[in-house]
PDB file of C-alpha atoms in Angstrom:
ATOM      1  CA  MET A1275     -47.022 -40.393  -2.196  1.00 73.00           C
ATOM      2  CA  SER A1276     -49.595 -43.037  -0.420  1.00 86.00           C
ATOM      3  CA  THR A1277     -50.559 -42.337   3.199  1.00 91.00           C
ATOM      4  CA  ALA A1278     -47.951 -45.011   4.513  1.00 90.00           C
ATOM      5  CA  HIS A1279     -45.255 -43.814   2.456  1.00 94.00           C
ATOM      6  CA  HIS A1280     -46.098 -40.009   3.731  1.00 95.00           C
ATOM      7  CA  SER A1281     -46.180 -41.691   7.709  1.00 96.00           C
ATOM      8  CA  ILE A1282     -42.763 -43.631   6.738  1.00 97.00           C
ATOM      9  CA  SER A1283     -41.925 -39.819   5.970  1.00 97.00           C
ATOM     10  CA  ARG A1284     -42.732 -38.416   9.191  1.00 97.00           C
ATOM     11  CA  TRP A1285     -41.440 -41.279  10.969  1.00 97.00           C
ATOM     12  CA  LYS A1286     -37.863 -40.984   9.600  1.00 97.00           C
ATOM     13  CA  HIS A1287     -37.842 -37.270   9.996  1.00 97.00           C
ATOM     14  CA  ARG A1288     -38.830 -37.587  13.987  1.00 98.00           C
ATOM     15  CA  HIS A1289     -36.192 -40.389  14.027  1.00 98.00           C
ATOM     16  CA  GLY A1290     -33.783 -37.521  12.712  1.00 97.00           C
ATOM     17  CA  ILE A1291     -34.419 -34.390  15.039  1.00 98.00           C
ATOM     18  CA  VAL A1292     -34.581 -37.255  18.072  1.00 98.00           C
ATOM     19  CA  VAL A1293     -30.747 -38.165  17.178  1.00 97.00           C
ATOM     20  CA  TRP A1294     -29.606 -34.819  16.584  1.00 98.00           C
ATOM     21  CA  ILE A1295     -31.195 -33.955  19.959  1.00 98.00           C
ATOM     22  CA  GLY A1296     -29.316 -36.403  21.291  1.00 97.00           C
ATOM     23  CA  ILE A1297     -25.971 -35.495  19.191  1.00 97.00           C
ATOM     24  CA  ALA A1298     -26.440 -31.764  20.871  1.00 98.00           C
ATOM     25  CA  LEU A1299     -27.196 -33.285  24.219  1.00 97.00           C
ATOM     26  CA  ASN A1300     -23.638 -35.204  23.908  1.00 96.00           C
ATOM     27  CA  LEU A1301     -21.900 -31.646  23.155  1.00 97.00           C
ATOM     28  CA  VAL A1302     -23.176 -30.073  25.766  1.00 97.00           C
ATOM     29  CA  PHE A1303     -21.303 -31.994  27.750  1.00 95.00           C
ATOM     30  CA  ALA A1304     -18.256 -33.182  25.581  1.00 97.00           C
ATOM     31  CA  ILE A1305     -16.973 -29.623  24.511  1.00 97.00           C
ATOM     32  CA  PRO A1306     -16.826 -28.706  28.127  1.00 97.00           C
ATOM     33  CA  LEU A1307     -14.859 -31.949  28.787  1.00 95.00           C
ATOM     34  CA  LEU A1308     -12.784 -31.357  26.145  1.00 96.00           C
ATOM     35  CA  VAL A1309     -11.845 -27.976  26.875  1.00 97.00           C
ATOM     36  CA  ALA A1310     -12.249 -26.939  30.421  1.00 95.00           C
ATOM     37  CA  PRO A1311     -13.014 -30.388  32.323  1.00 94.00           C
ATOM     38  CA  LEU A1312     -12.642 -28.711  35.947  1.00 93.00           C
ATOM     39  CA  TRP A1313     -14.838 -25.996  34.961  1.00 95.00           C
ATOM     40  CA  LEU A1314     -17.737 -28.850  33.790  1.00 94.00           C
ATOM     41  CA  MET A1315     -16.809 -30.841  36.789  1.00 92.00           C
ATOM     42  CA  ARG A1316     -17.152 -27.767  39.140  1.00 93.00           C
ATOM     43  CA  VAL A1317     -20.587 -27.552  37.818  1.00 94.00           C
ATOM     44  CA  LEU A1318     -21.689 -30.915  38.188  1.00 92.00           C
ATOM     45  CA  GLY A1319     -20.407 -30.788  41.569  1.00 91.00           C
ATOM     46  CA  LEU A1320     -18.413 -33.128  40.825  1.00 88.00           C
ATOM     47  CA  PRO A1321     -15.068 -34.546  42.399  1.00 83.00           C
ATOM     48  CA  LEU A1322     -11.991 -32.970  40.338  1.00 82.00           C
ATOM     49  CA  SER A1323      -9.999 -35.479  39.295  1.00 70.00           C
ATOM     50  CA  THR A1324      -6.163 -34.929  39.506  1.00 74.00           C
ATOM     51  CA  ALA A1325      -5.871 -36.467  36.147  1.00 87.00           C
ATOM     52  CA  ILE A1326      -7.819 -34.178  33.659  1.00 89.00           C
ATOM     53  CA  LEU A1327      -5.851 -36.283  31.050  1.00 92.00           C
ATOM     54  CA  TRP A1328      -9.234 -38.567  31.528  1.00 91.00           C
ATOM     55  CA  PRO A1329     -12.476 -35.777  31.633  1.00 91.00           C
ATOM     56  CA  ARG A1330     -10.986 -34.289  28.531  1.00 94.00           C
ATOM     57  CA  PHE A1331     -10.548 -38.442  26.773  1.00 94.00           C
ATOM     58  CA  ALA A1332     -14.108 -39.067  27.831  1.00 93.00           C
ATOM     59  CA  GLY A1333     -15.209 -35.518  26.437  1.00 95.00           C
ATOM     60  CA  GLY A1334     -13.327 -36.448  22.775  1.00 96.00           C
ATOM     61  CA  LEU A1335     -14.718 -39.536  22.433  1.00 96.00           C
ATOM     62  CA  LEU A1336     -18.024 -38.186  23.007  1.00 95.00           C
ATOM     63  CA  ILE A1337     -17.656 -35.971  20.572  1.00 96.00           C
ATOM     64  CA  ILE A1338     -16.341 -38.480  17.945  1.00 96.00           C
ATOM     65  CA  LEU A1339     -19.458 -41.028  18.774  1.00 95.00           C
ATOM     66  CA  SER A1340     -21.804 -38.278  18.029  1.00 96.00           C
ATOM     67  CA  VAL A1341     -20.262 -38.290  14.508  1.00 96.00           C
ATOM     68  CA  PHE A1342     -20.651 -41.713  13.825  1.00 96.00           C
ATOM     69  CA  TYR A1343     -24.707 -40.669  14.913  1.00 96.00           C
ATOM     70  CA  ILE A1344     -24.735 -38.163  11.722  1.00 97.00           C
ATOM     71  CA  PRO A1345     -25.064 -40.108   9.091  1.00 96.00           C
ATOM     72  CA  MET A1346     -28.135 -41.916   9.632  1.00 95.00           C
ATOM     73  CA  THR A1347     -29.743 -38.569  10.040  1.00 95.00           C
ATOM     74  CA  VAL A1348     -28.984 -37.900   6.501  1.00 96.00           C
ATOM     75  CA  ASP A1349     -30.345 -41.196   4.994  1.00 97.00           C
ATOM     76  CA  LEU A1350     -32.007 -43.285   7.621  1.00 97.00           C
ATOM     77  CA  ASP A1351     -32.483 -45.950   4.377  1.00 97.00           C
ATOM     78  CA  ARG A1352     -29.025 -46.758   4.081  1.00 97.00           C
ATOM     79  CA  PHE A1353     -27.331 -46.228   7.646  1.00 97.00           C
ATOM     80  CA  ARG A1354     -30.586 -48.307   9.391  1.00 97.00           C
ATOM     81  CA  ILE A1355     -28.174 -50.713  11.008  1.00 97.00           C
ATOM     82  CA  PHE A1356     -26.682 -47.808  12.659  1.00 96.00           C
ATOM     83  CA  ALA A1357     -29.594 -46.380  13.646  1.00 97.00           C
ATOM     84  CA  TRP A1358     -29.765 -49.738  15.580  1.00 97.00           C
ATOM     85  CA  LEU A1359     -26.607 -49.989  16.784  1.00 97.00           C
ATOM     86  CA  ALA A1360     -26.643 -46.294  18.052  1.00 96.00           C
ATOM     87  CA  ILE A1361     -29.843 -47.344  20.031  1.00 97.00           C
ATOM     88  CA  LEU A1362     -28.477 -50.786  21.207  1.00 94.00           C
ATOM     89  CA  PRO A1363     -25.143 -51.173  22.676  1.00 94.00           C
ATOM     90  CA  SER A1364     -24.244 -47.384  22.281  1.00 95.00           C
ATOM     91  CA  ARG A1365     -27.451 -45.381  23.940  1.00 96.00           C
ATOM     92  CA  SER A1366     -28.327 -47.942  26.055  1.00 96.00           C
ATOM     93  CA  PHE A1367     -24.891 -48.541  27.471  1.00 96.00           C
ATOM     94  CA  GLY A1368     -24.174 -45.456  28.833  1.00 94.00           C
ATOM     95  CA  ALA A1369     -27.583 -45.182  30.512  1.00 97.00           C
ATOM     96  CA  VAL A1370     -26.806 -48.844  32.236  1.00 97.00           C
ATOM     97  CA  PHE A1371     -23.169 -48.000  32.769  1.00 96.00           C
ATOM     98  CA  PHE A1372     -24.337 -44.435  34.196  1.00 96.00           C
ATOM     99  CA  LEU A1373     -26.882 -46.247  36.014  1.00 97.00           C
ATOM    100  CA  GLY A1374     -25.062 -49.017  37.701  1.00 97.00           C
ATOM    101  CA  ALA A1375     -22.115 -46.071  39.059  1.00 96.00           C
ATOM    102  CA  ILE A1376     -24.823 -44.720  41.246  1.00 96.00           C
ATOM    103  CA  LEU A1377     -26.357 -47.896  42.076  1.00 97.00           C
ATOM    104  CA  LEU A1378     -23.751 -50.132  42.891  1.00 97.00           C
ATOM    105  CA  ASN A1379     -20.479 -48.179  43.066  1.00 95.00           C
ATOM    106  CA  GLY A1380     -22.513 -45.060  44.626  1.00 94.00           C
ATOM    107  CA  GLU A1381     -21.190 -42.412  42.547  1.00 93.00           C
ATOM    108  CA  PRO A1382     -23.104 -38.748  42.869  1.00 92.00           C
ATOM    109  CA  PRO A1383     -26.501 -38.741  41.593  1.00 95.00           C
ATOM    110  CA  VAL A1384     -25.325 -36.084  39.651  1.00 94.00           C
ATOM    111  CA  TYR A1385     -24.313 -38.835  37.070  1.00 94.00           C
ATOM    112  CA  PHE A1386     -28.090 -40.016  36.601  1.00 96.00           C
ATOM    113  CA  ILE A1387     -28.220 -36.842  34.204  1.00 95.00           C
ATOM    114  CA  ALA A1388     -26.556 -39.555  31.516  1.00 95.00           C
ATOM    115  CA  VAL A1389     -28.893 -41.872  32.114  1.00 97.00           C
ATOM    116  CA  LEU A1390     -31.984 -39.626  31.718  1.00 97.00           C
ATOM    117  CA  ILE A1391     -30.192 -38.269  28.332  1.00 96.00           C
ATOM    118  CA  ASP A1392     -29.138 -41.668  26.788  1.00 97.00           C
ATOM    119  CA  GLY A1393     -31.905 -43.718  28.633  1.00 97.00           C
ATOM    120  CA  GLY A1394     -34.282 -40.913  26.806  1.00 98.00           C
ATOM    121  CA  ILE A1395     -32.451 -41.003  23.582  1.00 98.00           C
ATOM    122  CA  ALA A1396     -32.649 -44.414  23.300  1.00 98.00           C
ATOM    123  CA  ILE A1397     -36.318 -45.064  24.606  1.00 98.00           C
ATOM    124  CA  ALA A1398     -37.191 -42.011  21.956  1.00 98.00           C
ATOM    125  CA  SER A1399     -35.112 -43.692  18.770  1.00 98.00           C
ATOM    126  CA  LEU A1400     -36.567 -47.276  19.002  1.00 98.00           C
ATOM    127  CA  PHE A1401     -40.165 -46.038  19.105  1.00 98.00           C
ATOM    128  CA  CYS A1402     -39.567 -44.342  15.774  1.00 98.00           C
ATOM    129  CA  LEU A1403     -37.762 -46.932  14.644  1.00 98.00           C
ATOM    130  CA  ILE A1404     -40.321 -49.642  15.618  1.00 98.00           C
ATOM    131  CA  ARG A1405     -42.884 -47.483  13.697  1.00 97.00           C
ATOM    132  CA  VAL A1406     -41.049 -47.110  10.461  1.00 97.00           C
ATOM    133  CA  SER A1407     -39.913 -50.759  10.494  1.00 97.00           C
ATOM    134  CA  THR A1408     -43.347 -51.746  10.851  1.00 97.00           C
ATOM    135  CA  LEU A1409     -45.490 -49.509   8.316  1.00 97.00           C
ATOM    136  CA  GLU A1410     -42.643 -50.620   5.973  1.00 96.00           C
ATOM    137  CA  GLN A1411     -43.367 -54.163   6.600  1.00 96.00           C
ATOM    138  CA  GLY A1412     -46.882 -53.766   6.174  1.00 95.00           C
ATOM    139  CA  VAL A1413     -46.937 -51.822   3.033  1.00 95.00           C
ATOM    140  CA  ALA A1414     -44.480 -54.813   1.721  1.00 94.00           C
ATOM    141  CA  GLU A1415     -47.041 -57.100   2.989  1.00 94.00           C
ATOM    142  CA  GLY A1416     -50.005 -55.093   1.585  1.00 91.00           C
ATOM    143  CA  ARG A1417     -51.816 -54.336   4.643  1.00 90.00           C
ATOM    144  CA  VAL A1418     -50.629 -50.691   4.638  1.00 82.00           C
ATOM    145  CA  THR A1419     -50.900 -48.245   1.650  1.00 77.00           C
TER     146      THR A1419
END
């Protein structure tokens, strides 16, 4: 295996690790939202919702979304488009949505946790995918061996 191919494999592995960290962080919030929404809202200091259906629904959707991140960690080449979609719109939307909620709607600053998680995972994933793509393009053009 050439140095470039070895480097591509390492960046793909790093991308997989970043995505799995993001999935784990999602589940830290999603599972309590689904099974004990009032407890999580109290822990985070959020106003208690009178209709706990919506926090539970959000937790369920977050779990479903996290499942869709798994294929790209198994085979990044086959599911490359999903890796890009996981960054934009998925993670980017989450970060922008919660940042806007804080800045524009006056929502509690605790939502900044979501900005940090989604934004951090999006940036780390983007960096890994750019490195993979750049190295692959270099190999394809014969610039990198």
